[in-house]
Each structure stands twice: as structure tokens, then as C-alpha cells.
Amino acid sequence: MDREKVLQALREAQAEYNIENLDEFTKQAWEEGNILDAEIVAELTERAVEILFDQHFLWVHIIESEDCEEWIPDGWYSFVAVHPKTHQCLTVLEDPVYSWESRASFSARIRSAEDAIDAVTRLAELIEQNLKGRAVE
Amino acid sequence: MQLEQLPYTEEQIKQAIEEAWQELLQEADAEDYSLEEYLEHYRKYWDDPDFPNDIPEIIMRAVEEIVGRPLSWYCELVRDPAGFTGEYSFVVVDPKTQKCLTYREYTSDGVNVHRFIHVAGTVVDYEGIVRLVTKLLNQIQSALADA
């Protein structure tokens, strides 16, 4: 996935969410454990991927937390994407031997702008592979 | 049990839940401990982060037992600002086709289409497990019939 395209998609998504500094915003969401900001980080990641593909997907995301009781985000996120027309799960990473152990979700750490670039790149690559056929571990 | 044998009965669902529970006990090499006893503890400590939450495993093992084959799945323990709500949200994928089996859509006004990729339900007791397994099976059966 071309880094310049990913950067452009993230810039567009940032503008939609009125975020001036992505690095500060993602750091703040993690360091301050702000669940609402973490929600925006997850949505922004999804939106950047949609901009890259120029189409909408159906999403479920989970903001991971180390402390389940306090529910403080730890900077890790999980995503499930489904194609709205074919209903194909686009975040499946197939286990080549035991297909039922294939993972349905994609996980990434997003604690900085660089992490966000990496997450969008890897998520987009996984979706691209699944759109072409099957992504195999 | 094969897919063709669906629909299932409540008795089959309850049997599959019990088998799932026994499997988990064996894997944990745990002493004999009934599901009812587990659920009693679950009701007291469900929002304790150290409590081993086996509910998603029990539910999906029971579903897989009735469907007749393993499925890929993902479960979210739904939270609100006060903590875990007792609601479980499942995304289930057919590993053979990669199709999302929990995809649903409906129109509320004949114009706008609402789409969901998860099936959710609250579990506070045994009946909650039966209800959620049934809900998942109904949805999966409908998705497989559409394929």
C-alpha cells in the first residue's frame, strides 16, 4: 500500500473529524485513557480505509483495555470489516491448516500518528487481499 | 449433527450447552463443577476483571455443536461508562466462504436500510445463554439458507 496514498486518506479523514494534529490526538486518547477520543481514533482509522477504497464497509471495532473494570483504553484496537453487498468478512486472516482457527478480526496498536499510518496500511492490505481472494497467514 | 437437520429443539440446545460446559471443564482440568454453580458466581463477579468469563466460549461451542462444524467468531463484551453491561455481541464468519453469518438488514420506513454485522444479547442467567444461542442459530440458519 502506497504510503503517500495512506497519508492522504488519513489527512482527509482527519479533516472530516476536525482533528488538527493526529499525533497529539492519538497520544492523548491513549495517555489520558479517554474513551471518547479512542472511539474517534477507531472511526478515523475505518474512514481512512474507506477513503483508500472509495467505498463504505460495515464495521465493528473494539477499544481494548488492560483494566476491564475501569475500561481505560490501552492504545490497542480490533476491527472487523464486512462488505455491504457480498457480506464477505474482509478482516479474516486464514489459518492455512485449521481454517476454523482463522481470525475474523484485525488488531493494531494506535498510540501515535505513525502507528495510525501503520494500522491503516496493514488493514487496507488485508482487505485488499480478501477482496482479491483470501488472505492467508 | 448436520446442517440439514436444523431446525433444532430447545432440548438439543440445552444439551449442546451442557456438552460445551463439560468440554471446558475437561480442558481446564477442573473438578466437577456444574454450570449452575458457575452462573451463580458469574452473577456475583461478572464485572470483576479477574473473573474467568467463559460465557462466549460456552455459547459458541453450543452453536458449533448444533451447526455441526467450527465457525470463526469474534465476541465483544459490551460496556458502558459504568462497566460491563452483561451484553455480548458476536460476529460469526463461515470459515469456508468467509461470509459474515451474523449480517442482518431491515428497513424501518421502507426507504432506509439498517445493516448490522453482529448479534447481541444479555446473559445474566442460564435462560439468557439459551436465548442467545437460539438467536445466533436462527440468524446463522437464515444466512446459510440465503447462500
PDB file of C-alpha atoms in Angstrom:
ATOM      1  CA  MET A   1       0.000   0.000   0.000  1.00  0.00           C
ATOM      2  CA  ASP A   2       1.487   3.297  -1.123  1.00  0.00           C
ATOM      3  CA  ARG A   3       2.482   5.402   1.914  1.00  0.00           C
ATOM      4  CA  GLU A   4       1.596   8.700   0.217  1.00  0.00           C
ATOM      5  CA  LYS A   5      -1.948   7.426  -0.522  1.00  0.00           C
ATOM      6  CA  VAL A   6      -2.352   6.297   3.093  1.00  0.00           C
ATOM      7  CA  LEU A   7      -1.169   9.699   4.340  1.00  0.00           C
ATOM      8  CA  GLN A   8      -3.605  11.469   2.032  1.00  0.00           C
ATOM      9  CA  ALA A   9      -6.503   9.230   3.176  1.00  0.00           C
ATOM     10  CA  LEU A  10      -5.639   9.914   6.818  1.00  0.00           C
ATOM     11  CA  ARG A  11      -5.451  13.674   6.141  1.00  0.00           C
ATOM     12  CA  GLU A  12      -8.930  13.557   4.560  1.00  0.00           C
ATOM     13  CA  ALA A  13     -10.339  11.537   7.451  1.00  0.00           C
ATOM     14  CA  GLN A  14      -8.689  13.934   9.922  1.00  0.00           C
ATOM     15  CA  ALA A  15     -10.378  16.873   8.212  1.00  0.00           C
ATOM     16  CA  GLU A  16     -13.769  15.121   8.463  1.00  0.00           C
ATOM     17  CA  TYR A  17     -13.280  14.733  12.212  1.00  0.00           C
ATOM     18  CA  ASN A  18     -11.773  18.244  12.668  1.00  0.00           C
ATOM     19  CA  ILE A  19      -8.543  16.879  14.100  1.00  0.00           C
ATOM     20  CA  GLU A  20      -5.608  19.232  13.652  1.00  0.00           C
ATOM     21  CA  ASN A  21      -2.781  17.103  14.977  1.00  0.00           C
ATOM     22  CA  LEU A  22      -3.215  13.344  14.592  1.00  0.00           C
ATOM     23  CA  ASP A  23      -0.089  12.512  16.571  1.00  0.00           C
ATOM     24  CA  GLU A  24      -1.218  14.549  19.577  1.00  0.00           C
ATOM     25  CA  PHE A  25      -4.778  13.276  19.324  1.00  0.00           C
ATOM     26  CA  THR A  26      -3.873   9.566  19.244  1.00  0.00           C
ATOM     27  CA  LYS A  27      -1.312  10.021  22.045  1.00  0.00           C
ATOM     28  CA  GLN A  28      -3.852  11.875  24.148  1.00  0.00           C
ATOM     29  CA  ALA A  29      -6.520   9.206  23.595  1.00  0.00           C
ATOM     30  CA  TRP A  30      -4.078   6.597  24.903  1.00  0.00           C
ATOM     31  CA  GLU A  31      -2.202   8.521  27.631  1.00  0.00           C
ATOM     32  CA  GLU A  32      -5.299  10.096  29.135  1.00  0.00           C
ATOM     33  CA  GLY A  33      -7.336   6.940  28.636  1.00  0.00           C
ATOM     34  CA  ASN A  34     -10.110   8.956  27.056  1.00  0.00           C
ATOM     35  CA  ILE A  35     -12.705   6.508  25.744  1.00  0.00           C
ATOM     36  CA  LEU A  36     -14.490   9.065  23.551  1.00  0.00           C
ATOM     37  CA  ASP A  37     -11.247  10.114  21.860  1.00  0.00           C
ATOM     38  CA  ALA A  38     -10.347   6.427  21.426  1.00  0.00           C
ATOM     39  CA  GLU A  39     -13.714   5.943  19.674  1.00  0.00           C
ATOM     40  CA  ILE A  40     -12.750   8.710  17.265  1.00  0.00           C
ATOM     41  CA  VAL A  41      -9.329   7.135  16.631  1.00  0.00           C
ATOM     42  CA  ALA A  42     -11.088   3.860  15.706  1.00  0.00           C
ATOM     43  CA  GLU A  43     -13.641   5.589  13.461  1.00  0.00           C
ATOM     44  CA  LEU A  44     -10.960   7.692  11.810  1.00  0.00           C
ATOM     45  CA  THR A  45      -8.933   4.556  11.022  1.00  0.00           C
ATOM     46  CA  GLU A  46     -12.018   2.948   9.435  1.00  0.00           C
ATOM     47  CA  ARG A  47     -12.793   6.110   7.488  1.00  0.00           C
ATOM     48  CA  ALA A  48      -9.225   6.357   6.141  1.00  0.00           C
ATOM     49  CA  VAL A  49      -9.510   2.769   4.875  1.00  0.00           C
ATOM     50  CA  GLU A  50     -12.844   3.574   3.198  1.00  0.00           C
ATOM     51  CA  ILE A  51     -11.308   6.625   1.527  1.00  0.00           C
ATOM     52  CA  LEU A  52      -8.491   4.419   0.182  1.00  0.00           C
ATOM     53  CA  PHE A  53     -11.011   2.006  -1.376  1.00  0.00           C
ATOM     54  CA  ASP A  54     -13.523   4.724  -2.241  1.00  0.00           C
ATOM     55  CA  GLN A  55     -16.338   2.660  -0.750  1.00  0.00           C
ATOM     56  CA  HIS A  56     -18.102   2.067   2.534  1.00  0.00           C
ATOM     57  CA  PHE A  57     -17.766  -1.095   4.611  1.00  0.00           C
ATOM     58  CA  LEU A  58     -19.697  -2.329   7.641  1.00  0.00           C
ATOM     59  CA  TRP A  59     -17.555  -2.157  10.764  1.00  0.00           C
ATOM     60  CA  VAL A  60     -17.327  -3.383  14.315  1.00  0.00           C
ATOM     61  CA  HIS A  61     -14.451  -2.097  16.405  1.00  0.00           C
ATOM     62  CA  ILE A  62     -13.339  -2.762  19.931  1.00  0.00           C
ATOM     63  CA  ILE A  63     -11.266  -0.408  22.008  1.00  0.00           C
ATOM     64  CA  GLU A  64      -9.094  -2.737  24.025  1.00  0.00           C
ATOM     65  CA  SER A  65      -8.318  -2.019  27.661  1.00  0.00           C
ATOM     66  CA  GLU A  66      -5.948  -3.537  30.179  1.00  0.00           C
ATOM     67  CA  ASP A  67      -8.106  -2.603  33.117  1.00  0.00           C
ATOM     68  CA  CYS A  68     -11.503  -4.139  32.370  1.00  0.00           C
ATOM     69  CA  GLU A  69     -13.077  -2.649  35.474  1.00  0.00           C
ATOM     70  CA  GLU A  70     -12.085   0.938  34.774  1.00  0.00           C
ATOM     71  CA  TRP A  71     -12.220   0.430  30.992  1.00  0.00           C
ATOM     72  CA  ILE A  72      -9.180   2.567  30.274  1.00  0.00           C
ATOM     73  CA  PRO A  73      -8.048   2.307  26.642  1.00  0.00           C
ATOM     74  CA  ASP A  74      -4.566   0.811  26.297  1.00  0.00           C
ATOM     75  CA  GLY A  75      -3.953   2.033  22.762  1.00  0.00           C
ATOM     76  CA  TRP A  76      -4.925  -1.270  21.110  1.00  0.00           C
ATOM     77  CA  TYR A  77      -7.880  -1.611  18.766  1.00  0.00           C
ATOM     78  CA  SER A  78      -9.595  -4.511  16.989  1.00  0.00           C
ATOM     79  CA  PHE A  79     -11.571  -4.163  13.778  1.00  0.00           C
ATOM     80  CA  VAL A  80     -13.991  -6.361  11.844  1.00  0.00           C
ATOM     81  CA  ALA A  81     -14.998  -5.208   8.355  1.00  0.00           C
ATOM     82  CA  VAL A  82     -17.743  -6.729   6.214  1.00  0.00           C
ATOM     83  CA  HIS A  83     -18.539  -5.965   2.572  1.00  0.00           C
ATOM     84  CA  PRO A  84     -22.056  -4.462   2.490  1.00  0.00           C
ATOM     85  CA  LYS A  85     -23.070  -6.248  -0.725  1.00  0.00           C
ATOM     86  CA  THR A  86     -21.423  -9.660  -0.579  1.00  0.00           C
ATOM     87  CA  HIS A  87     -21.383  -9.893   3.260  1.00  0.00           C
ATOM     88  CA  GLN A  88     -17.838 -11.251   2.994  1.00  0.00           C
ATOM     89  CA  CYS A  89     -15.805 -10.664   6.130  1.00  0.00           C
ATOM     90  CA  LEU A  90     -12.822  -8.666   4.875  1.00  0.00           C
ATOM     91  CA  THR A  91     -10.694  -8.864   8.012  1.00  0.00           C
ATOM     92  CA  VAL A  92     -10.340 -12.645   8.052  1.00  0.00           C
ATOM     93  CA  LEU A  93      -6.787 -13.888   8.172  1.00  0.00           C
ATOM     94  CA  GLU A  94      -6.994 -17.535   7.268  1.00  0.00           C
ATOM     95  CA  ASP A  95      -5.058 -20.212   9.063  1.00  0.00           C
ATOM     96  CA  PRO A  96      -3.775 -22.344   6.160  1.00  0.00           C
ATOM     97  CA  VAL A  97      -4.194 -25.620   8.084  1.00  0.00           C
ATOM     98  CA  TYR A  98      -7.058 -25.107  10.522  1.00  0.00           C
ATOM     99  CA  SER A  99      -9.487 -22.800   8.718  1.00  0.00           C
ATOM    100  CA  TRP A 100     -11.813 -22.572  11.722  1.00  0.00           C
ATOM    101  CA  GLU A 101      -8.974 -21.003  13.670  1.00  0.00           C
ATOM    102  CA  SER A 102      -8.848 -18.173  11.166  1.00  0.00           C
ATOM    103  CA  ARG A 103      -9.053 -14.808  12.829  1.00  0.00           C
ATOM    104  CA  ALA A 104     -12.098 -12.712  11.974  1.00  0.00           C
ATOM    105  CA  SER A 105     -10.637  -9.517  13.375  1.00  0.00           C
ATOM    106  CA  PHE A 106      -7.624  -7.319  12.766  1.00  0.00           C
ATOM    107  CA  SER A 107      -5.776  -5.873  15.774  1.00  0.00           C
ATOM    108  CA  ALA A 108      -3.435  -2.902  15.870  1.00  0.00           C
ATOM    109  CA  ARG A 109      -1.757  -0.606  18.352  1.00  0.00           C
ATOM    110  CA  ILE A 110      -2.539   3.058  17.623  1.00  0.00           C
ATOM    111  CA  ARG A 111      -0.750   5.352  20.048  1.00  0.00           C
ATOM    112  CA  SER A 112       0.774   7.828  17.589  1.00  0.00           C
ATOM    113  CA  ALA A 113       0.368   9.142  14.044  1.00  0.00           C
ATOM    114  CA  GLU A 114       3.000   6.663  12.860  1.00  0.00           C
ATOM    115  CA  ASP A 115       1.017   3.809  14.468  1.00  0.00           C
ATOM    116  CA  ALA A 116      -2.125   5.073  12.706  1.00  0.00           C
ATOM    117  CA  ILE A 117      -0.319   5.059   9.349  1.00  0.00           C
ATOM    118  CA  ASP A 118       0.892   1.519  10.002  1.00  0.00           C
ATOM    119  CA  ALA A 119      -2.578   0.336  11.113  1.00  0.00           C
ATOM    120  CA  VAL A 120      -4.353   1.819   8.090  1.00  0.00           C
ATOM    121  CA  THR A 121      -1.693   0.367   5.761  1.00  0.00           C
ATOM    122  CA  ARG A 122      -1.926  -3.162   7.188  1.00  0.00           C
ATOM    123  CA  LEU A 123      -5.716  -3.095   7.473  1.00  0.00           C
ATOM    124  CA  ALA A 124      -6.067  -1.874   3.876  1.00  0.00           C
ATOM    125  CA  GLU A 125      -3.642  -4.558   2.676  1.00  0.00           C
ATOM    126  CA  LEU A 126      -5.612  -7.279   4.481  1.00  0.00           C
ATOM    127  CA  ILE A 127      -8.891  -6.027   2.972  1.00  0.00           C
ATOM    128  CA  GLU A 128      -7.298  -5.802  -0.473  1.00  0.00           C
ATOM    129  CA  GLN A 129      -6.105  -9.422  -0.220  1.00  0.00           C
ATOM    130  CA  ASN A 130      -9.555 -10.602   0.855  1.00  0.00           C
ATOM    131  CA  LEU A 131     -11.253  -8.646  -1.924  1.00  0.00           C
ATOM    132  CA  LYS A 132      -8.994 -10.437  -4.405  1.00  0.00           C
ATOM    133  CA  GLY A 133      -9.367 -13.860  -2.830  1.00  0.00           C
ATOM    134  CA  ARG A 134      -8.327 -14.988   0.619  1.00  0.00           C
ATOM    135  CA  ALA A 135      -5.765 -13.564   2.971  1.00  0.00           C
ATOM    136  CA  VAL A 136      -3.703 -16.432   4.335  1.00  0.00           C
ATOM    137  CA  GLU A 137      -1.496 -16.223   7.411  1.00  0.00           C
TER     138      GLU A 137
ATOM    139  CA  MET B   1     -25.355 -33.283  13.643  1.00  0.00           C
ATOM    140  CA  GLN B   2     -25.581 -31.799  10.163  1.00  0.00           C
ATOM    141  CA  LEU B   3     -26.931 -28.507   8.944  1.00  0.00           C
ATOM    142  CA  GLU B   4     -29.744 -30.265   7.115  1.00  0.00           C
ATOM    143  CA  GLN B   5     -31.108 -31.415  10.458  1.00  0.00           C
ATOM    144  CA  LEU B   6     -31.929 -27.890  11.523  1.00  0.00           C
ATOM    145  CA  PRO B   7     -34.182 -26.555  12.954  1.00  0.00           C
ATOM    146  CA  TYR B   8     -33.148 -27.625  16.381  1.00  0.00           C
ATOM    147  CA  THR B   9     -35.168 -28.109  19.502  1.00  0.00           C
ATOM    148  CA  GLU B  10     -34.775 -26.362  22.846  1.00  0.00           C
ATOM    149  CA  GLU B  11     -33.748 -29.712  24.295  1.00  0.00           C
ATOM    150  CA  GLN B  12     -30.921 -30.019  21.745  1.00  0.00           C
ATOM    151  CA  ILE B  13     -29.776 -26.508  22.571  1.00  0.00           C
ATOM    152  CA  LYS B  14     -29.701 -27.265  26.295  1.00  0.00           C
ATOM    153  CA  GLN B  15     -27.807 -30.493  25.659  1.00  0.00           C
ATOM    154  CA  ALA B  16     -25.278 -28.660  23.473  1.00  0.00           C
ATOM    155  CA  ILE B  17     -24.779 -26.046  26.219  1.00  0.00           C
ATOM    156  CA  GLU B  18     -24.145 -28.780  28.786  1.00  0.00           C
ATOM    157  CA  GLU B  19     -21.684 -30.530  26.450  1.00  0.00           C
ATOM    158  CA  ALA B  20     -19.881 -27.229  25.858  1.00  0.00           C
ATOM    159  CA  TRP B  21     -19.613 -26.697  29.609  1.00  0.00           C
ATOM    160  CA  GLN B  22     -18.266 -30.229  30.188  1.00  0.00           C
ATOM    161  CA  GLU B  23     -15.677 -29.713  27.422  1.00  0.00           C
ATOM    162  CA  LEU B  24     -14.463 -26.502  29.031  1.00  0.00           C
ATOM    163  CA  LEU B  25     -14.172 -28.233  32.411  1.00  0.00           C
ATOM    164  CA  GLN B  26     -12.145 -31.053  30.894  1.00  0.00           C
ATOM    165  CA  GLU B  27      -9.827 -28.652  29.079  1.00  0.00           C
ATOM    166  CA  ALA B  28      -9.262 -26.694  32.291  1.00  0.00           C
ATOM    167  CA  ASP B  29      -8.705 -29.982  34.111  1.00  0.00           C
ATOM    168  CA  ALA B  30     -11.173 -28.660  36.661  1.00  0.00           C
ATOM    169  CA  GLU B  31     -13.079 -30.670  39.206  1.00  0.00           C
ATOM    170  CA  ASP B  32     -16.756 -31.368  38.695  1.00  0.00           C
ATOM    171  CA  TYR B  33     -18.474 -28.036  38.808  1.00  0.00           C
ATOM    172  CA  SER B  34     -21.964 -27.512  37.475  1.00  0.00           C
ATOM    173  CA  LEU B  35     -22.915 -24.779  35.056  1.00  0.00           C
ATOM    174  CA  GLU B  36     -25.493 -23.592  37.601  1.00  0.00           C
ATOM    175  CA  GLU B  37     -22.735 -23.150  40.198  1.00  0.00           C
ATOM    176  CA  TYR B  38     -20.618 -21.282  37.667  1.00  0.00           C
ATOM    177  CA  LEU B  39     -23.531 -18.977  36.811  1.00  0.00           C
ATOM    178  CA  GLU B  40     -24.103 -18.292  40.496  1.00  0.00           C
ATOM    179  CA  HIS B  41     -20.521 -16.990  40.733  1.00  0.00           C
ATOM    180  CA  TYR B  42     -20.933 -15.231  37.399  1.00  0.00           C
ATOM    181  CA  ARG B  43     -23.883 -13.246  38.736  1.00  0.00           C
ATOM    182  CA  LYS B  44     -21.783 -12.068  41.691  1.00  0.00           C
ATOM    183  CA  TYR B  45     -18.478 -11.352  39.969  1.00  0.00           C
ATOM    184  CA  TRP B  46     -19.248 -10.703  36.292  1.00  0.00           C
ATOM    185  CA  ASP B  47     -17.739  -7.196  36.379  1.00  0.00           C
ATOM    186  CA  ASP B  48     -14.616  -8.367  38.171  1.00  0.00           C
ATOM    187  CA  PRO B  49     -11.756  -8.241  35.622  1.00  0.00           C
ATOM    188  CA  ASP B  50     -10.169 -11.342  37.181  1.00  0.00           C
ATOM    189  CA  PHE B  51     -13.300 -13.459  36.886  1.00  0.00           C
ATOM    190  CA  PRO B  52     -12.781 -16.081  34.141  1.00  0.00           C
ATOM    191  CA  ASN B  53     -15.582 -15.262  31.750  1.00  0.00           C
ATOM    192  CA  ASP B  54     -16.405 -18.471  29.891  1.00  0.00           C
ATOM    193  CA  ILE B  55     -19.806 -17.329  28.582  1.00  0.00           C
ATOM    194  CA  PRO B  56     -18.698 -16.555  24.984  1.00  0.00           C
ATOM    195  CA  GLU B  57     -16.946 -19.962  24.732  1.00  0.00           C
ATOM    196  CA  ILE B  58     -19.991 -21.824  26.096  1.00  0.00           C
ATOM    197  CA  ILE B  59     -22.312 -20.037  23.674  1.00  0.00           C
ATOM    198  CA  MET B  60     -20.206 -20.549  20.556  1.00  0.00           C
ATOM    199  CA  ARG B  61     -19.300 -24.165  21.346  1.00  0.00           C
ATOM    200  CA  ALA B  62     -23.014 -24.911  21.718  1.00  0.00           C
ATOM    201  CA  VAL B  63     -23.738 -23.138  18.419  1.00  0.00           C
ATOM    202  CA  GLU B  64     -20.949 -25.050  16.645  1.00  0.00           C
ATOM    203  CA  GLU B  65     -22.163 -28.348  18.098  1.00  0.00           C
ATOM    204  CA  ILE B  66     -25.611 -27.821  16.590  1.00  0.00           C
ATOM    205  CA  VAL B  67     -24.388 -26.346  13.302  1.00  0.00           C
ATOM    206  CA  GLY B  68     -22.077 -29.341  13.015  1.00  0.00           C
ATOM    207  CA  ARG B  69     -18.816 -27.600  12.254  1.00  0.00           C
ATOM    208  CA  PRO B  70     -16.404 -24.999  13.622  1.00  0.00           C
ATOM    209  CA  LEU B  71     -17.044 -21.338  12.836  1.00  0.00           C
ATOM    210  CA  SER B  72     -14.828 -18.255  13.079  1.00  0.00           C
ATOM    211  CA  TRP B  73     -16.185 -15.802  15.586  1.00  0.00           C
ATOM    212  CA  TYR B  74     -15.462 -12.664  17.496  1.00  0.00           C
ATOM    213  CA  CYS B  75     -17.161 -11.530  20.682  1.00  0.00           C
ATOM    214  CA  GLU B  76     -17.320  -8.126  22.302  1.00  0.00           C
ATOM    215  CA  LEU B  77     -18.269  -7.719  25.948  1.00  0.00           C
ATOM    216  CA  VAL B  78     -20.390  -4.601  25.686  1.00  0.00           C
ATOM    217  CA  ARG B  79     -19.555  -1.827  28.138  1.00  0.00           C
ATOM    218  CA  ASP B  80     -20.966   1.485  29.136  1.00  0.00           C
ATOM    219  CA  PRO B  81     -19.344   4.122  31.375  1.00  0.00           C
ATOM    220  CA  ALA B  82     -20.384   2.077  34.426  1.00  0.00           C
ATOM    221  CA  GLY B  83     -18.592  -1.056  33.185  1.00  0.00           C
ATOM    222  CA  PHE B  84     -19.606  -4.368  31.602  1.00  0.00           C
ATOM    223  CA  THR B  85     -23.334  -4.355  30.841  1.00  0.00           C
ATOM    224  CA  GLY B  86     -23.838  -8.132  30.679  1.00  0.00           C
ATOM    225  CA  GLU B  87     -24.390  -7.894  26.936  1.00  0.00           C
ATOM    226  CA  TYR B  88     -22.373  -9.977  24.469  1.00  0.00           C
ATOM    227  CA  SER B  89     -22.052  -9.018  20.833  1.00  0.00           C
ATOM    228  CA  PHE B  90     -20.991 -11.738  18.361  1.00  0.00           C
ATOM    229  CA  VAL B  91     -19.710 -11.558  14.800  1.00  0.00           C
ATOM    230  CA  VAL B  92     -19.740 -15.052  13.260  1.00  0.00           C
ATOM    231  CA  VAL B  93     -17.996 -15.894   9.983  1.00  0.00           C
ATOM    232  CA  ASP B  94     -18.222 -19.066   7.907  1.00  0.00           C
ATOM    233  CA  PRO B  95     -14.578 -20.160   7.538  1.00  0.00           C
ATOM    234  CA  LYS B  96     -15.400 -21.962   4.278  1.00  0.00           C
ATOM    235  CA  THR B  97     -16.860 -18.955   2.451  1.00  0.00           C
ATOM    236  CA  GLN B  98     -15.716 -16.032   4.656  1.00  0.00           C
ATOM    237  CA  LYS B  99     -19.360 -14.938   4.665  1.00  0.00           C
ATOM    238  CA  CYS B 100     -20.470 -12.992   7.728  1.00  0.00           C
ATOM    239  CA  LEU B 101     -23.270 -15.158   9.101  1.00  0.00           C
ATOM    240  CA  THR B 102     -24.473 -12.523  11.552  1.00  0.00           C
ATOM    241  CA  TYR B 103     -25.181  -9.940   8.844  1.00  0.00           C
ATOM    242  CA  ARG B 104     -28.761  -8.626   9.011  1.00  0.00           C
ATOM    243  CA  GLU B 105     -30.624  -5.811   7.425  1.00  0.00           C
ATOM    244  CA  TYR B 106     -34.065  -4.323   7.734  1.00  0.00           C
ATOM    245  CA  THR B 107     -35.938  -1.241   6.606  1.00  0.00           C
ATOM    246  CA  SER B 108     -37.793   0.719   9.240  1.00  0.00           C
ATOM    247  CA  ASP B 109     -39.616   3.011   6.844  1.00  0.00           C
ATOM    248  CA  GLY B 110     -39.361   1.234   3.507  1.00  0.00           C
ATOM    249  CA  VAL B 111     -36.572   3.578   2.413  1.00  0.00           C
ATOM    250  CA  ASN B 112     -33.627   3.493   4.805  1.00  0.00           C
ATOM    251  CA  VAL B 113     -31.819   0.182   5.128  1.00  0.00           C
ATOM    252  CA  HIS B 114     -30.271  -0.572   8.520  1.00  0.00           C
ATOM    253  CA  ARG B 115     -27.424  -3.064   8.405  1.00  0.00           C
ATOM    254  CA  PHE B 116     -25.804  -4.940  11.277  1.00  0.00           C
ATOM    255  CA  ILE B 117     -22.957  -7.416  11.297  1.00  0.00           C
ATOM    256  CA  HIS B 118     -23.395  -8.610  14.866  1.00  0.00           C
ATOM    257  CA  VAL B 119     -25.955 -10.400  17.009  1.00  0.00           C
ATOM    258  CA  ALA B 120     -26.124  -9.364  20.651  1.00  0.00           C
ATOM    259  CA  GLY B 121     -27.880 -10.475  23.792  1.00  0.00           C
ATOM    260  CA  THR B 122     -27.700 -10.093  27.537  1.00  0.00           C
ATOM    261  CA  VAL B 123     -26.722 -13.029  29.712  1.00  0.00           C
ATOM    262  CA  VAL B 124     -27.426 -12.894  33.425  1.00  0.00           C
ATOM    263  CA  ASP B 125     -28.623 -16.470  33.876  1.00  0.00           C
ATOM    264  CA  TYR B 126     -28.979 -19.859  32.182  1.00  0.00           C
ATOM    265  CA  GLU B 127     -32.054 -18.751  30.235  1.00  0.00           C
ATOM    266  CA  GLY B 128     -30.015 -15.872  28.832  1.00  0.00           C
ATOM    267  CA  ILE B 129     -27.489 -18.375  27.416  1.00  0.00           C
ATOM    268  CA  VAL B 130     -30.296 -20.432  25.846  1.00  0.00           C
ATOM    269  CA  ARG B 131     -31.866 -17.279  24.358  1.00  0.00           C
ATOM    270  CA  LEU B 132     -28.588 -16.058  22.856  1.00  0.00           C
ATOM    271  CA  VAL B 133     -27.656 -19.486  21.436  1.00  0.00           C
ATOM    272  CA  THR B 134     -31.136 -19.688  19.875  1.00  0.00           C
ATOM    273  CA  LYS B 135     -30.871 -16.163  18.468  1.00  0.00           C
ATOM    274  CA  LEU B 136     -27.471 -16.930  16.932  1.00  0.00           C
ATOM    275  CA  LEU B 137     -28.679 -20.237  15.479  1.00  0.00           C
ATOM    276  CA  ASN B 138     -31.742 -18.598  13.924  1.00  0.00           C
ATOM    277  CA  GLN B 139     -29.571 -15.924  12.337  1.00  0.00           C
ATOM    278  CA  ILE B 140     -26.912 -18.401  11.133  1.00  0.00           C
ATOM    279  CA  GLN B 141     -29.572 -20.718   9.702  1.00  0.00           C
ATOM    280  CA  SER B 142     -31.142 -17.837   7.832  1.00  0.00           C
ATOM    281  CA  ALA B 143     -27.734 -16.692   6.463  1.00  0.00           C
ATOM    282  CA  LEU B 144     -26.847 -20.235   5.352  1.00  0.00           C
ATOM    283  CA  ALA B 145     -30.239 -20.632   3.662  1.00  0.00           C
ATOM    284  CA  ASP B 146     -29.615 -17.403   1.701  1.00  0.00           C
ATOM    285  CA  ALA B 147     -26.203 -18.609   0.496  1.00  0.00           C
TER     286      ALA B 147
END
